[in-house]
mmCIF file of C-alpha atoms in Angstrom:
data_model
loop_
_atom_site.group_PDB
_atom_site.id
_atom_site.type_symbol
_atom_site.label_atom_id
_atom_site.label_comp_id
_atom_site.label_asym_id
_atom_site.label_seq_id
_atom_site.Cartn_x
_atom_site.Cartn_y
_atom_site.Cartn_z
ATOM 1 C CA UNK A 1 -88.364 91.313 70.436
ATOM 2 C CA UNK A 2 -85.376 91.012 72.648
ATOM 3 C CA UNK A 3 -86.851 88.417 75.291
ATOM 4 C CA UNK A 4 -87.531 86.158 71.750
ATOM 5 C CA UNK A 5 -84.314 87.150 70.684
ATOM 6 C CA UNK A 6 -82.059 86.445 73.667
ATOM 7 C CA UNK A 7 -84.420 83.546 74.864
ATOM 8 C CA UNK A 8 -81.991 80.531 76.310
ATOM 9 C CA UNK A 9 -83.563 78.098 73.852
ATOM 10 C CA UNK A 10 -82.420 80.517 70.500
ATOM 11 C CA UNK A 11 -78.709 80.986 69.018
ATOM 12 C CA UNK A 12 -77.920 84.164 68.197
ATOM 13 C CA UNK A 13 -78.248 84.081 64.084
ATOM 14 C CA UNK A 14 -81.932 83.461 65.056
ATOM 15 C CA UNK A 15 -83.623 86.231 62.834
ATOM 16 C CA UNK A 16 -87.103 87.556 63.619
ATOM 17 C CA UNK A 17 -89.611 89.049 61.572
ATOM 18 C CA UNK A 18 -92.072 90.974 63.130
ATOM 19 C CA UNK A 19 -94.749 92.976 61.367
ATOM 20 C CA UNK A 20 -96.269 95.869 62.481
ATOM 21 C CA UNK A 21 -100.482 96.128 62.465
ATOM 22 C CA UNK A 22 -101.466 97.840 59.061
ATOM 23 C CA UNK A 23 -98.373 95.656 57.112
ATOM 24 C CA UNK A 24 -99.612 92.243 58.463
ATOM 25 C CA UNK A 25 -103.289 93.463 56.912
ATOM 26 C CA UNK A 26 -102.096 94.676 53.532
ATOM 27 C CA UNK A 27 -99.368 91.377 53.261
ATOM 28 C CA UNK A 28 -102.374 88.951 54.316
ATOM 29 C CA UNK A 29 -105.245 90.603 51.801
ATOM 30 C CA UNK A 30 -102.858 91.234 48.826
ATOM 31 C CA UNK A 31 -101.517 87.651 49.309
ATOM 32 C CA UNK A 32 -104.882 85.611 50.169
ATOM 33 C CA UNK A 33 -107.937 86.966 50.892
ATOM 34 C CA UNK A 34 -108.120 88.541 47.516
ATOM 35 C CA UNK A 35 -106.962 85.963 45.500
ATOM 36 C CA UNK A 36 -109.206 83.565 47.973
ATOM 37 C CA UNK A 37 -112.063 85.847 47.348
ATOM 38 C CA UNK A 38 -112.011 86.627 43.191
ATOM 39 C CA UNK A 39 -110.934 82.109 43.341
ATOM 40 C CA UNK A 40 -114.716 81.993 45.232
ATOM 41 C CA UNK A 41 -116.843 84.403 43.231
ATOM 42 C CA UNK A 42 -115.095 82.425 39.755
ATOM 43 C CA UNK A 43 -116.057 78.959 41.097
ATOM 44 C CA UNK A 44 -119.222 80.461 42.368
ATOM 45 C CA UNK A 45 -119.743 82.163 37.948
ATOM 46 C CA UNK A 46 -118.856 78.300 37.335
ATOM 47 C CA UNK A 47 -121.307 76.601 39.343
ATOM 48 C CA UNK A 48 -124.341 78.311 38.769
ATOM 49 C CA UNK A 49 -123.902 78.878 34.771
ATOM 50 C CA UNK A 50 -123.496 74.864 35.406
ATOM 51 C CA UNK A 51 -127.227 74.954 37.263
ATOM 52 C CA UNK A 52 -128.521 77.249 34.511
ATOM 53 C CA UNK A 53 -127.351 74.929 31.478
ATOM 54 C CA UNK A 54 -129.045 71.594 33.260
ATOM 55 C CA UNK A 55 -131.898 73.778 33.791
ATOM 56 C CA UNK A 56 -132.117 74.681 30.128
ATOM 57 C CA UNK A 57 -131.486 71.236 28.955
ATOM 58 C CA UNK A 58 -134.010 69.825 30.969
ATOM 59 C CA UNK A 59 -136.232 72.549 29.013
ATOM 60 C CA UNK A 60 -135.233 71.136 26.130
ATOM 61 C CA UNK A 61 -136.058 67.315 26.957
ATOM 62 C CA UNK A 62 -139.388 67.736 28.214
ATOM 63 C CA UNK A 63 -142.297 66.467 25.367
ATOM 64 C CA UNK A 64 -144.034 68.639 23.988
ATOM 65 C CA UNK A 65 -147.825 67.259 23.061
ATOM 66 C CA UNK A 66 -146.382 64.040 21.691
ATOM 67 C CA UNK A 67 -144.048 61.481 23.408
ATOM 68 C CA UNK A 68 -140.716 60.988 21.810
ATOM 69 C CA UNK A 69 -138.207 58.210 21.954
ATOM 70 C CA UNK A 70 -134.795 59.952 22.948
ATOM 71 C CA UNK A 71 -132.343 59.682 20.378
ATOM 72 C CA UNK A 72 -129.534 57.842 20.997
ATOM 73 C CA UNK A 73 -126.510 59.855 19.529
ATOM 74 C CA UNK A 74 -128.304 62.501 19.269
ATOM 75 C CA UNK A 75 -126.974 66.251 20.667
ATOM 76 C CA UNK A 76 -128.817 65.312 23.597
ATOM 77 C CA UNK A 77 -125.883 62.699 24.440
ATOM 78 C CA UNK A 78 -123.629 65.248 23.325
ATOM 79 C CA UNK A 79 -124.694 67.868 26.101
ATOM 80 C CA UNK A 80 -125.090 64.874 28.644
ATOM 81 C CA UNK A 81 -121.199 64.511 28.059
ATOM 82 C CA UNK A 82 -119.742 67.694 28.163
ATOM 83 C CA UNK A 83 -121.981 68.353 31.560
ATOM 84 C CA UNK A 84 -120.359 65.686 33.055
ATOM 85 C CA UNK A 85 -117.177 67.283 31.807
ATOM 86 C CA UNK A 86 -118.140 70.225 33.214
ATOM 87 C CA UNK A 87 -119.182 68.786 36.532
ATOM 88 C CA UNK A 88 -115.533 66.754 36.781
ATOM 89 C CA UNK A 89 -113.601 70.059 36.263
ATOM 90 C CA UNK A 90 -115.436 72.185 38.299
ATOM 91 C CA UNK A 91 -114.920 69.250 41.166
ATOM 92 C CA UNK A 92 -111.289 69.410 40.388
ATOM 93 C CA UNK A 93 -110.705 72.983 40.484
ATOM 94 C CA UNK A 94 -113.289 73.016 43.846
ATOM 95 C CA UNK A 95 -110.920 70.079 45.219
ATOM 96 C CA UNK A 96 -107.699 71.852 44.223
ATOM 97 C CA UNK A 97 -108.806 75.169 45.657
ATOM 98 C CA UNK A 98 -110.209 73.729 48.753
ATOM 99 C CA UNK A 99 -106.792 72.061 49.514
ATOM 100 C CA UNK A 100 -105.188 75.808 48.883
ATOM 101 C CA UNK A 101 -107.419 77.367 51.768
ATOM 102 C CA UNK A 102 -106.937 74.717 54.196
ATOM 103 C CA UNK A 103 -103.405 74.733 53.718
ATOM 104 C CA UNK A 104 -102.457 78.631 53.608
ATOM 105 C CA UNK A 105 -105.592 79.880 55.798
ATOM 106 C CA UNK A 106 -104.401 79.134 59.295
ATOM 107 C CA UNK A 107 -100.918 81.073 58.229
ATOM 108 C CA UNK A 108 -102.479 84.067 56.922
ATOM 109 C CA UNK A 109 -105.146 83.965 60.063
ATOM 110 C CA UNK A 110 -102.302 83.931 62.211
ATOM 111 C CA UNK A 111 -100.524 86.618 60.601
ATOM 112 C CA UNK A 112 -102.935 89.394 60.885
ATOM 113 C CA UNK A 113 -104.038 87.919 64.456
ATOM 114 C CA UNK A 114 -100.150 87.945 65.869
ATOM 115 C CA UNK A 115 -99.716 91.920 65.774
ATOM 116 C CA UNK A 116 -102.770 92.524 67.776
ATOM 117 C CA UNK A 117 -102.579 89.868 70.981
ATOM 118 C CA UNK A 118 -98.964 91.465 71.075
ATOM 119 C CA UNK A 119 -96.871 89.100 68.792
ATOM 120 C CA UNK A 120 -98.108 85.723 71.244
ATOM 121 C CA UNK A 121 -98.293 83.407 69.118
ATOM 122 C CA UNK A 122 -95.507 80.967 69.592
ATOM 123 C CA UNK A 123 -92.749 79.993 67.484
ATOM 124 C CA UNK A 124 -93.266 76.452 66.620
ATOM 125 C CA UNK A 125 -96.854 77.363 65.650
ATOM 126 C CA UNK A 126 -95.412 80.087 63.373
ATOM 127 C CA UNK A 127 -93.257 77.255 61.932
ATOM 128 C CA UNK A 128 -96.167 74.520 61.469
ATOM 129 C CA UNK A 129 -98.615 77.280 59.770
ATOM 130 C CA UNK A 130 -96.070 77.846 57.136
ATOM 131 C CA UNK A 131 -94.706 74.552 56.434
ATOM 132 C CA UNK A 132 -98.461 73.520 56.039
ATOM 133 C CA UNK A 133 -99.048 76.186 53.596
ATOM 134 C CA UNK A 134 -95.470 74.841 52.077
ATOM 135 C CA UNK A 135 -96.684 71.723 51.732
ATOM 136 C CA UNK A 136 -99.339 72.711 49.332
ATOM 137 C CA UNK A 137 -96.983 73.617 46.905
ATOM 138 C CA UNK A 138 -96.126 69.191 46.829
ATOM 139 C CA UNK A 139 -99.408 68.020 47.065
ATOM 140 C CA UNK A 140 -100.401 70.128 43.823
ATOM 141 C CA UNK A 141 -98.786 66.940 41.733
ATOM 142 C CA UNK A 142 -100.320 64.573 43.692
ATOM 143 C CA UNK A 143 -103.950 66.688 43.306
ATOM 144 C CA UNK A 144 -103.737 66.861 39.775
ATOM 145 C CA UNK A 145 -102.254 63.497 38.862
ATOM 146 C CA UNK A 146 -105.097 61.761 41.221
ATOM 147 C CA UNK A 147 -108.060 64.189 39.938
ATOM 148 C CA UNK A 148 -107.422 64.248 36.298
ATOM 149 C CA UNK A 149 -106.259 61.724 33.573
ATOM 150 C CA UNK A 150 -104.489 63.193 31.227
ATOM 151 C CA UNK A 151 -102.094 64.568 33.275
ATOM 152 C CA UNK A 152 -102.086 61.465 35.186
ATOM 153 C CA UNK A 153 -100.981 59.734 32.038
ATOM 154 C CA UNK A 154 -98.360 62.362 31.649
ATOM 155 C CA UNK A 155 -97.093 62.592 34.669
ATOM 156 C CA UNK A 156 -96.733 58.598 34.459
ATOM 157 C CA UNK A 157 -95.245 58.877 31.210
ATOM 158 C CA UNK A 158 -92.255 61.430 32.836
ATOM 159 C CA UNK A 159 -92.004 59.343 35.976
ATOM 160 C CA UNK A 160 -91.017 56.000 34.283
ATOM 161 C CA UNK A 161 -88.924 57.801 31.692
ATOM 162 C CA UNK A 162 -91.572 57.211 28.705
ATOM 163 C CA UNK A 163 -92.786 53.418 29.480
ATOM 164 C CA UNK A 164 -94.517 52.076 27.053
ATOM 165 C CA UNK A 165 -97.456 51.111 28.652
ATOM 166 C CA UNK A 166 -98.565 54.676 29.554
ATOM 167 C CA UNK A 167 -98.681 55.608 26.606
ATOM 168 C CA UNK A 168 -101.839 55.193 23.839
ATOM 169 C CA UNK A 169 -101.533 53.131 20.887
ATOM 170 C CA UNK A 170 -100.444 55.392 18.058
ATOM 171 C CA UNK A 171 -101.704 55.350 14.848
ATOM 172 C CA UNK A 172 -98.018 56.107 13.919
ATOM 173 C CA UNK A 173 -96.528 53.381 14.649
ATOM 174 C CA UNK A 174 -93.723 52.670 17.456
ATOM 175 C CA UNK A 175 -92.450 55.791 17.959
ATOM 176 C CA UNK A 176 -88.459 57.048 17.281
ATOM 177 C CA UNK A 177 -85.605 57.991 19.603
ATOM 178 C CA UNK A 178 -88.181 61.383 20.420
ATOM 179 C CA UNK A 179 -91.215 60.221 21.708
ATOM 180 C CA UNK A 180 -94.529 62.349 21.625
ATOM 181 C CA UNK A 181 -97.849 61.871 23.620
ATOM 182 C CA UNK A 182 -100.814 64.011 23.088
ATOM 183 C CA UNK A 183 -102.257 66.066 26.237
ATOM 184 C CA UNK A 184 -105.618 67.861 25.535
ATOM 185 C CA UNK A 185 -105.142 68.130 22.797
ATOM 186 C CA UNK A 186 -101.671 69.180 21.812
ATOM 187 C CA UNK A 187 -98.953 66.904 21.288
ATOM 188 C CA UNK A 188 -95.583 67.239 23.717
ATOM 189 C CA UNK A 189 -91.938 65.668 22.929
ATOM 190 C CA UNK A 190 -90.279 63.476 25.651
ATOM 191 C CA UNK A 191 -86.956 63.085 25.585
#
C-alpha cells in the first residue's frame, strides 16, 4: 500500500482501495456471477421452451392421412408470428446481456484475481476495467434503440422534442399542446 501510495507518479489525495481475499469473493459473486448466472439459466428457460413450441407446432402441421392446403390466416400464421416475436426478443435480451458480460467481466475477473497475485495488477488497468464496465451503462440506449422499434420510435420521439414524423398517424387527429404516443401498448404523454 505505501509504495502505491507514495509512488513519485501519485499526489497525495490519491485514495486506494484494497480488498482483502474473502471480501473481493463475496463483492464479485453478490455483484456478478450470480446475477450473470440466474441472467444464463433464464435465457437458457427461454430458449429451449422456444425449441419445444417449434417442435410442437411442427407436430401440429404435419398431414395426417390426407394432404391439406395451409390456411392462410389461419392460427397457424398466428403462431408463425408470435415465434418470430419470440425469436426477436430473446435475440435482444441475448444481445443486451452479452454486451453486460463483456463489459463488466474483465472488472470483476480482475477483482477477485488482484488479492491473490498480491494486489499486481496495475493501476491504469484497474481504471480501463471499470470505465469499460461504465460504459455499459451508455450503450444500454444505444442497444435498445438499435434492437427494438418501439422504443426506437420513442426514443426518436424524445430526442427531436416530439417531431412529427416519428410519430404514427393518429386516428385522433393532430394532436394538442400534450402530445401522446402509444408504446406496447400503453399510451405515454410528451410534454
Amino acid at each position: 500500500i505505501q509504495q502505491r501510495q507514495f509512488n513519485k507518479a501519485s499526489n497525495s489525495t490519491y485514495c486506494i482501495f484494497m480488498v482483502n481475499k474473502p471480501y473481493a469473493i463475496t463483492c464479485s459473486v453478490v455483484a456478478f456471477y450470480i446475477p450473470f448466472l440466474l441472467m444464463a439459466l433464464a435465457y437458457h428457460r427461454i430458449y429451449e421452451s422456444r425449441g419445444n413450441h417449434q417442435e410442437h407446432q411442427a407436430n401440429l402441421q404435419e398431414p395426417r392421412g390426407n394432404v391439406q392446403e395451409p390456411r392462410q390466416h389461419g392460427p397457424d400464421q398466428h403462431s408463425s408470428h408470435r415465434m418470430r416475436t419470440e425469436t426477436k426478443a430473446a435475440k435482444t435480451l441475448c444481445i443486451i446481456m452479452g454486451c453486460f458480460c463483456l463489459c463488466w467481466a474483465p472488472f470483476f475477473v480482475t477483482n477477485i484475481v488482484d488479492p491473490f497475485v498480491n494486489y499486481s495488477v496495475p493501476s491504469k488497468l484497474w481504471t480501463a476495467f471499470l470505465w469499460l464496465g461504465y460504459i455499459n451503462s451508455g450503450l444500454n440506449p444505444f442497444l435498445y434503440a438499435f434492437l427494438n422499434k418501439a422504443f426506437r420510435r420513442a426514443f426518436l420521439i424524445i430526442l427531436c422534442c416530439g417531431a412529427e414524423r416519428h410519430r404514427r398517424p393518429s386516428m385522433l387527429g393532430p394532436p394538442g399542446p400534450c402530445s401522446t404516443t402509444t408504446i406496447n401498448g400503453s399510451t405515454h404523454v410528451l410534454r
